[in-house]
Short mmCIF file of C-alpha atoms and ligand atoms in Angstrom, two decimals:
data_model
loop_
_atom_site.label_atom_id
_atom_site.label_comp_id
_atom_site.label_asym_id
_atom_site.label_seq_id
_atom_site.Cartn_x
_atom_site.Cartn_y
_atom_site.Cartn_z
CA UNK A 3 2.29 116.21 3.25
CA UNK A 4 1.89 114.54 0.23
CA UNK A 5 -1.44 112.73 0.34
CA UNK A 6 -1.45 110.06 -2.70
CA UNK A 7 -4.40 107.33 -3.48
CA UNK A 8 -2.62 104.49 -5.23
CA UNK A 9 -5.22 102.59 -7.47
CA UNK A 10 -3.32 99.72 -8.88
CA UNK A 11 -6.24 98.24 -11.21
CA UNK A 12 -5.68 95.07 -13.50
CA UNK A 13 -3.40 93.17 -15.37
CA UNK A 14 0.08 94.82 -15.14
CA UNK A 15 -1.34 97.51 -13.21
CA UNK A 16 -0.01 95.97 -9.71
CA UNK A 17 3.22 95.25 -10.99
CA UNK A 18 4.24 98.55 -12.33
CA UNK A 19 2.69 100.80 -9.68
CA UNK A 20 4.65 98.86 -7.60
CA UNK A 21 7.87 99.67 -8.98
CA UNK A 22 6.56 103.59 -8.83
CA UNK A 23 5.61 102.96 -5.26
CA UNK A 24 9.14 101.79 -4.78
CA UNK A 25 10.31 105.53 -6.10
CA UNK A 26 7.85 107.18 -3.81
CA UNK A 27 9.27 105.16 -1.03
CA UNK A 28 12.74 106.30 -1.99
CA UNK A 29 12.09 109.58 -1.97
CA UNK A 30 10.13 109.45 1.59
CA UNK A 31 13.57 107.82 2.81
CA UNK A 32 15.18 110.95 1.84
CA UNK A 33 12.58 113.04 4.14
CA UNK A 34 9.89 113.78 1.61
CA UNK A 35 6.65 113.64 3.43
CA UNK A 36 4.60 111.51 1.52
CA UNK A 37 1.40 109.11 2.34
CA UNK A 38 -0.20 106.08 0.25
CA UNK A 39 -3.24 104.74 0.89
CA UNK A 40 -4.34 101.82 -1.65
CA UNK A 41 -7.60 101.24 -3.23
CA UNK A 42 -9.42 98.97 -5.90
CA UNK A 43 -10.44 100.19 -9.15
CA UNK A 44 -11.75 98.84 -12.65
CA UNK A 45 -12.09 94.97 -12.74
CA UNK A 46 -10.51 94.72 -8.95
CA UNK A 47 -12.98 97.17 -8.04
CA UNK A 48 -15.79 94.70 -9.64
CA UNK A 49 -14.01 91.93 -7.95
CA UNK A 50 -13.79 93.30 -4.40
CA UNK A 51 -17.12 95.33 -4.57
CA UNK A 52 -19.14 94.74 -7.59
CA UNK A 53 -18.31 98.11 -8.87
CA UNK A 54 -15.77 99.54 -11.23
CA UNK A 55 -15.38 102.66 -9.18
CA UNK A 56 -15.91 101.47 -5.50
CA UNK A 57 -17.63 104.42 -3.30
CA UNK A 58 -14.97 104.20 -0.66
CA UNK A 59 -12.25 104.55 -3.90
CA UNK A 60 -13.84 107.63 -5.10
CA UNK A 61 -13.89 108.70 -1.63
CA UNK A 62 -10.11 108.29 -1.03
CA UNK A 63 -9.47 110.05 -4.39
CA UNK A 64 -11.40 112.92 -3.52
CA UNK A 65 -9.51 113.21 -0.30
CA UNK A 66 -6.31 112.91 -1.74
CA UNK A 67 -3.78 115.39 -3.20
CA UNK A 68 -3.34 112.99 -6.19
CA UNK A 69 -3.93 109.70 -7.56
CA UNK A 70 -1.49 107.23 -9.15
CA UNK A 71 -3.21 104.68 -11.15
CA UNK A 72 -2.00 101.76 -12.94
CA UNK A 73 -4.35 100.34 -15.63
CA UNK A 74 -7.71 98.79 -15.83
CA UNK A 75 -9.13 95.99 -17.79
CA UNK A 76 -9.23 92.28 -18.39
CA UNK A 77 -10.50 89.44 -20.72
CA UNK A 78 -12.68 87.97 -18.04
CA UNK A 79 -14.74 91.33 -17.56
CA UNK A 80 -15.25 91.66 -21.04
CA UNK A 81 -18.69 90.20 -20.97
CA UNK A 82 -20.14 92.08 -18.07
CA UNK A 83 -22.79 94.68 -19.00
CA UNK A 84 -21.31 98.07 -19.68
CA UNK A 85 -21.73 99.96 -16.42
CA UNK A 86 -19.76 97.31 -14.85
CA UNK A 87 -16.87 97.32 -17.04
CA UNK A 88 -13.60 98.33 -15.81
CA UNK A 89 -13.16 101.36 -18.49
CA UNK A 90 -16.14 102.63 -16.56
CA UNK A 91 -14.29 102.96 -13.55
CA UNK A 92 -11.54 104.81 -15.26
CA UNK A 93 -14.26 107.33 -16.94
CA UNK A 94 -16.13 107.96 -13.45
CA UNK A 95 -13.36 108.81 -11.58
CA UNK A 96 -11.92 111.37 -14.22
CA UNK A 97 -15.52 112.63 -14.33
CA UNK A 98 -16.04 112.46 -10.63
CA UNK A 99 -12.69 114.30 -9.74
CA UNK A 100 -13.27 116.83 -12.73
CA UNK A 101 -10.24 116.11 -14.45
CA UNK A 102 -10.86 117.75 -17.92
CA UNK A 103 -7.03 118.63 -18.79
CA UNK A 104 -5.39 115.21 -19.81
CA UNK A 105 -1.50 116.21 -20.54
CA UNK A 106 0.15 113.10 -22.65
CA UNK A 107 3.90 113.99 -23.38
CA UNK A 108 5.20 112.42 -26.44
CA UNK A 109 8.84 112.41 -25.87
CA UNK A 110 11.53 110.73 -27.86
CA UNK A 111 14.73 109.73 -25.68
CA UNK A 112 17.82 109.83 -27.51
CA UNK A 113 18.66 106.31 -25.95
CA UNK A 114 15.36 104.91 -27.90
CA UNK A 115 15.61 106.86 -31.04
CA UNK A 116 16.13 103.16 -33.07
CA UNK A 117 13.13 101.98 -31.14
CA UNK A 118 10.54 104.36 -32.97
CA UNK A 119 8.40 102.55 -35.78
CA UNK A 120 9.84 106.01 -37.96
CA UNK A 121 13.23 106.89 -39.25
CA UNK A 122 15.43 108.32 -36.84
CA UNK A 123 15.94 111.81 -38.54
CA UNK A 124 11.89 112.08 -38.42
CA UNK A 125 11.81 111.53 -34.87
CA UNK A 126 15.06 112.45 -33.07
CA UNK A 127 14.49 115.28 -30.95
CA UNK A 128 10.98 115.06 -30.72
CA UNK A 129 8.87 116.63 -27.88
CA UNK A 130 5.29 116.93 -28.46
CA UNK A 131 2.78 117.96 -25.62
CA UNK A 132 -0.72 116.57 -26.48
CA UNK A 133 -3.73 118.16 -24.24
CA UNK A 134 -6.66 116.24 -24.51
CA UNK A 135 -9.90 117.23 -23.17
CA UNK A 136 -10.81 114.41 -21.08
CA UNK A 137 -14.48 115.00 -19.37
CA UNK A 138 -16.63 116.03 -22.00
CA UNK A 139 -17.29 115.30 -26.03
CA UNK A 140 -18.87 112.21 -27.30
CA UNK A 141 -17.78 109.91 -24.17
CA UNK A 142 -19.93 111.64 -22.19
CA UNK A 143 -22.67 113.18 -24.31
CA UNK A 144 -26.43 112.47 -23.79
CA UNK A 145 -28.46 110.98 -25.19
CA UNK A 146 -26.79 107.80 -26.31
CA UNK A 147 -27.83 104.32 -26.39
CA UNK A 148 -29.52 101.72 -29.09
CA UNK A 149 -33.28 102.48 -29.88
CA UNK A 150 -35.61 101.40 -32.40
CA UNK A 151 -36.61 103.35 -35.60
CA UNK A 152 -40.32 103.91 -36.60
CA UNK A 153 -39.48 101.39 -39.36
CA UNK A 154 -38.38 98.93 -36.93
CA UNK A 155 -35.08 98.73 -37.12
CA UNK A 156 -32.19 99.24 -34.44
CA UNK A 157 -29.92 102.25 -34.14
CA UNK A 158 -26.85 102.67 -32.20
CA UNK A 159 -26.22 106.74 -31.09
CA UNK A 160 -24.33 108.70 -29.28
CA UNK A 161 -24.13 112.74 -28.73
CA UNK A 162 -21.20 114.81 -29.30
CA UNK A 163 -21.19 118.05 -27.47
CA UNK A 164 -19.05 120.85 -26.09
CA UNK A 165 -20.09 123.81 -23.83
CA UNK A 166 -18.31 126.94 -24.34
CA UNK A 167 -17.04 126.83 -20.83
CA UNK A 168 -15.84 123.32 -21.13
CA UNK A 169 -13.67 124.66 -24.42
CA UNK A 170 -12.33 127.55 -22.74
CA UNK A 171 -11.26 126.19 -19.88
CA UNK A 172 -9.01 123.70 -21.78
CA UNK A 173 -7.78 125.85 -23.87
CA UNK A 174 -6.52 128.26 -21.11
CA UNK A 175 -4.56 125.58 -20.14
CA UNK A 176 -3.28 124.68 -23.52
CA UNK A 177 -2.29 128.32 -23.92
CA UNK A 178 -0.53 128.20 -20.36
CA UNK A 179 1.72 125.04 -21.57
CA UNK A 180 2.25 126.61 -25.06
CA UNK A 181 3.48 129.79 -22.96
CA UNK A 182 5.94 127.48 -20.90
CA UNK A 183 7.19 125.71 -24.26
CA UNK A 184 7.96 126.51 -27.78
CA UNK A 185 4.71 128.95 -27.79
CA UNK A 186 3.27 126.84 -30.41
CA UNK A 187 -0.45 125.52 -30.23
CA UNK A 188 -2.20 123.34 -32.64
CA UNK A 189 -5.96 122.96 -32.31
CA UNK A 190 -7.23 119.80 -33.62
CA UNK A 191 -10.63 119.51 -34.65
CA UNK A 192 -13.04 118.46 -37.73
CA UNK A 193 -14.56 121.93 -38.30
CA UNK A 194 -15.36 120.85 -41.88
CA UNK A 195 -17.92 118.30 -40.86
CA UNK A 196 -19.02 118.73 -37.20
CA UNK A 197 -20.97 121.80 -35.76
CA UNK A 198 -19.25 120.92 -32.34
CA UNK A 199 -15.85 121.66 -34.08
CA UNK A 200 -16.96 124.53 -35.61
CA UNK A 201 -17.78 126.27 -32.35
CA UNK A 202 -14.54 124.44 -30.55
CA UNK A 203 -12.37 126.48 -32.97
CA UNK A 204 -14.25 129.66 -32.56
CA UNK A 205 -13.72 129.36 -28.82
CA UNK A 206 -10.52 128.49 -28.97
CA UNK A 207 -9.88 131.17 -31.57
CA UNK A 208 -11.09 133.76 -28.99
CA UNK A 209 -9.42 132.62 -26.30
CA UNK A 210 -6.00 132.89 -28.42
CA UNK A 211 -6.48 136.86 -28.39
CA UNK A 212 -5.42 136.66 -24.61
CA UNK A 213 -2.36 134.74 -25.69
CA UNK A 214 -0.55 136.89 -28.34
CA UNK A 215 2.76 135.27 -27.95
CA UNK A 216 1.40 131.85 -28.91
CA UNK A 217 1.22 131.28 -32.62
CA UNK A 218 -2.08 129.15 -32.97
CA UNK A 219 -2.95 127.14 -36.04
CA UNK A 220 -5.82 124.72 -36.52
CA UNK A 221 -5.82 121.30 -38.24
CA UNK A 222 -8.59 118.57 -39.09
CA UNK A 223 -8.04 115.57 -37.36
CA UNK A 224 -7.69 113.71 -40.51
CA UNK A 225 -4.83 115.43 -41.58
CA UNK A 226 -3.16 115.56 -37.90
CA UNK A 227 -3.21 111.68 -38.10
CA UNK A 228 -0.94 111.87 -41.19
CA UNK A 229 1.08 114.66 -40.26
CA UNK A 230 1.82 112.77 -37.21
CA UNK A 231 3.57 110.37 -39.08
CA UNK A 232 4.75 112.31 -41.81
CA UNK A 233 6.65 115.41 -40.12
CA UNK A 234 6.01 114.85 -36.69
CA UNK A 235 8.32 117.62 -35.21
CA UNK A 236 5.97 120.14 -36.77
CA UNK A 237 4.20 120.43 -33.65
CA UNK A 238 4.68 121.70 -30.26
CA UNK A 239 1.28 121.33 -28.52
CA UNK A 240 -1.97 119.56 -29.64
CA UNK A 241 -5.23 120.69 -28.37
CA UNK A 242 -7.96 118.58 -29.06
CA UNK A 243 -11.19 117.13 -27.55
CA UNK A 244 -11.57 113.70 -25.99
CA UNK A 245 -12.08 111.29 -28.61
CA UNK A 246 -9.68 112.85 -31.39
CA UNK A 247 -7.34 112.86 -28.07
CA UNK A 248 -7.73 109.32 -27.64
CA UNK A 249 -6.57 108.46 -30.65
CA UNK A 250 -4.15 110.75 -31.55
CA UNK A 251 -2.20 110.14 -28.21
CA UNK A 252 -2.09 106.51 -29.19
CA UNK A 253 -0.67 107.30 -32.20
CA UNK A 254 1.61 109.67 -30.95
CA UNK A 255 2.76 107.70 -28.22
CA UNK A 256 4.68 105.06 -31.17
CA UNK A 257 6.41 107.62 -32.35
CA UNK A 258 8.51 107.43 -29.22
CA UNK A 259 9.20 103.74 -29.67
CA UNK A 260 7.02 102.23 -26.87
CA UNK A 261 3.69 103.22 -25.34
CA UNK A 262 5.46 101.77 -22.43
CA UNK A 263 7.54 104.76 -21.92
CA UNK A 264 4.57 107.28 -21.94
CA UNK A 265 3.36 109.01 -18.94
CA UNK A 266 -0.07 111.19 -18.37
CA UNK A 267 -1.55 113.80 -16.23
CA UNK A 268 -5.08 114.53 -15.90
CA UNK A 269 -5.76 117.39 -14.05
CA UNK A 270 -8.81 119.90 -12.50
CA UNK A 271 -8.71 123.28 -12.00
CA UNK A 272 -6.79 123.45 -9.11
CA UNK A 273 -3.93 120.98 -10.38
CA UNK A 274 -4.95 118.10 -8.34
CA UNK A 275 -4.34 115.28 -10.59
CA UNK A 276 -4.53 111.75 -11.50
CA UNK A 277 -1.32 110.09 -12.93
CA UNK A 278 -1.49 107.13 -14.81
CA UNK A 279 0.66 105.43 -17.74
CA UNK A 280 -0.91 106.23 -21.20
CA UNK A 281 -0.96 102.44 -21.79
CA UNK A 282 -3.63 99.89 -20.92
CA UNK A 283 -3.50 96.99 -18.51
CA UNK A 284 -2.06 94.25 -21.12
CA UNK A 285 -3.61 91.20 -19.73
CA UNK A 286 -1.60 89.24 -22.02
CA UNK A 287 1.66 89.56 -20.03
CA UNK A 288 0.60 90.49 -16.83
CA UNK A 289 2.30 88.88 -14.00
CA UNK A 290 5.39 87.82 -16.08
CA UNK A 291 7.61 90.40 -14.72
CA UNK A 292 8.27 91.91 -18.42
CA UNK A 293 6.02 94.94 -18.08
CA UNK A 294 7.74 98.40 -18.53
CA UNK A 295 7.14 100.37 -15.50
CA UNK A 296 8.86 103.28 -16.73
CA UNK A 297 5.71 104.99 -18.23
CA UNK A 298 4.15 104.67 -14.14
CA UNK A 299 7.79 105.73 -12.95
CA UNK A 300 7.40 108.77 -14.71
CA UNK A 301 3.76 109.63 -14.22
CA UNK A 302 4.94 109.91 -10.56
CA UNK A 303 7.64 112.86 -12.09
CA UNK A 304 4.70 114.47 -13.58
CA UNK A 305 2.77 114.34 -10.02
CA UNK A 306 5.72 115.82 -8.59
CA UNK A 307 5.86 118.63 -11.29
CA UNK A 308 1.96 119.60 -11.66
CA UNK A 309 0.19 118.78 -8.36
CA UNK A 310 3.01 119.30 -5.76
CA UNK A 311 4.86 121.91 -7.72
CA UNK A 312 8.27 119.81 -7.07
CA UNK A 313 9.90 120.49 -10.71
CA UNK A 314 13.53 119.73 -8.81
CA UNK A 315 11.99 116.29 -7.71
CA UNK A 316 10.10 115.59 -11.22
CA UNK A 317 13.56 116.46 -12.96
CA UNK A 318 15.35 114.03 -10.59
CA UNK A 319 12.92 111.11 -11.20
CA UNK A 320 13.58 111.85 -15.11
CA UNK A 321 17.08 112.07 -14.68
CA UNK A 322 17.19 108.85 -13.37
CA UNK A 323 15.08 107.38 -16.07
CA UNK A 324 17.37 108.50 -18.51
CA UNK A 325 20.19 107.21 -16.52
CA UNK A 326 19.18 103.40 -16.36
CA UNK A 327 18.42 103.76 -20.10
CA UNK A 328 22.01 105.36 -20.39
CA UNK A 329 23.19 102.55 -18.58
CA UNK A 330 21.50 100.10 -21.26
CA UNK A 331 19.02 98.21 -19.42
CA UNK A 332 15.73 97.58 -21.21
CA UNK A 333 12.72 96.05 -20.85
CA UNK A 334 11.48 93.74 -23.71
CA UNK A 335 9.38 96.40 -25.51
CA UNK A 336 12.20 98.71 -25.77
CA UNK A 337 14.98 96.23 -26.18
CA UNK A 338 17.41 96.35 -29.11
CA UNK A 339 20.59 93.92 -29.40
CA UNK A 340 23.66 94.97 -27.56
CA UNK A 341 21.48 96.38 -24.55
CA UNK A 342 20.46 94.30 -21.55
CA UNK A 343 16.99 92.94 -20.97
CA UNK A 344 15.67 92.93 -17.54
CA UNK A 345 12.57 92.55 -15.76
CA UNK A 346 9.84 94.80 -14.51
CA UNK A 347 10.80 94.63 -10.71
CA UNK A 348 14.77 94.86 -11.69
CA UNK A 349 13.73 98.04 -13.88
CA UNK A 350 12.17 99.52 -10.77
CA UNK A 351 15.27 98.95 -8.63
CA UNK A 352 17.47 100.16 -11.16
CA UNK A 353 15.53 103.53 -11.32
CA UNK A 354 15.61 103.68 -7.57
CA UNK A 355 19.28 103.09 -7.30
CA UNK A 356 20.18 105.90 -10.00
CA UNK A 357 17.71 108.27 -8.14
C1 IPM B 405 -7.50 106.16 -22.72
C2 IPM B 405 -8.12 104.99 -22.92
C3 IPM B 405 -9.36 104.81 -21.99
C4 IPM B 405 -10.15 106.42 -22.76
C5 IPM B 405 -10.50 104.08 -22.33
C6 IPM B 405 -9.79 102.79 -21.28
C7 IPM B 405 -11.76 104.12 -21.58
O1 IPM B 405 -8.08 104.32 -24.31
O2 IPM B 405 -6.96 106.43 -21.55
O3 IPM B 405 -6.79 106.58 -23.44
O4 IPM B 405 -10.78 106.03 -23.86
O5 IPM B 405 -9.92 107.39 -22.36
MG1 MG B 406 -6.93 105.38 -25.08
#
């Protein structure tokens, strides 16, 4: 039995998750044992239980094998005190489930090569895996806050740190992924300035000794940001910390044409995982049936691959998405002239038909 917690969240979340649920239901129709249970997160959690991560949601997620999440956030929650903000629900569920390894692939589909903001020759055939550490770094470091200095001036502050075990475990995941790909890993840091990064680099270099087949390189994050738009195909696996990974993965998503195409997986040490599109809740287009559900559907493919070890089903879903693109069907974000523009629900139906 595959026990999946489904957390649609806010904005376009419910619409895109509904399409991914159609895919899961189609697979169930084919005999796969799938159980789905829904719960609130983000603004929806706040509306339902005055908490962006209601107790019942965390319990359900903990009792499930995998979590499918839409997106969180909305204008109406922007003025809430920080602990009540939708984003806190996301950060807390990642931390609460120990999901330290965040896989964000940036893959350019041949059908969408013209949708990229870069020249086709720079991105055609691009296949990068960004591995972002997800439960440490300046995102979670204490102390943090706003304090008053002795001279009476106020100061905002956060703390960046990484413990050895945190770096080690994510580095092992990174080398494991690299072993299954082109055996190249680039660790991205800011070791020329930050002590945390110097330490990160030392530990990654040590772990690398256990993976002599993988070619390890190091790059400063500012240079990496530039190289990603200059010559992105030089990368295979990028391993980096939480905040650098947040920024670089958004940048990398644009290489592929649309952030609406990018899935992600966040895994714990036992491959239990939370699967969500890389994009946000896009409140400006919510409820209009125009959002691209493919990133969420592709997140289900990652779920089959990483949590349930069903590479066959993962490829079947990915194949269905490819087929739909080959048929010329496009949501607005990836539309180009000559193609057929369709809505969110129609795209979900098309993928199910192609399955
Ligand atoms: C992401 C998002 C989140 C993050 C926000 C919504 C907290 O940007 O998943 O990349 O920064 O991790
Ligand atoms: Mg982000």
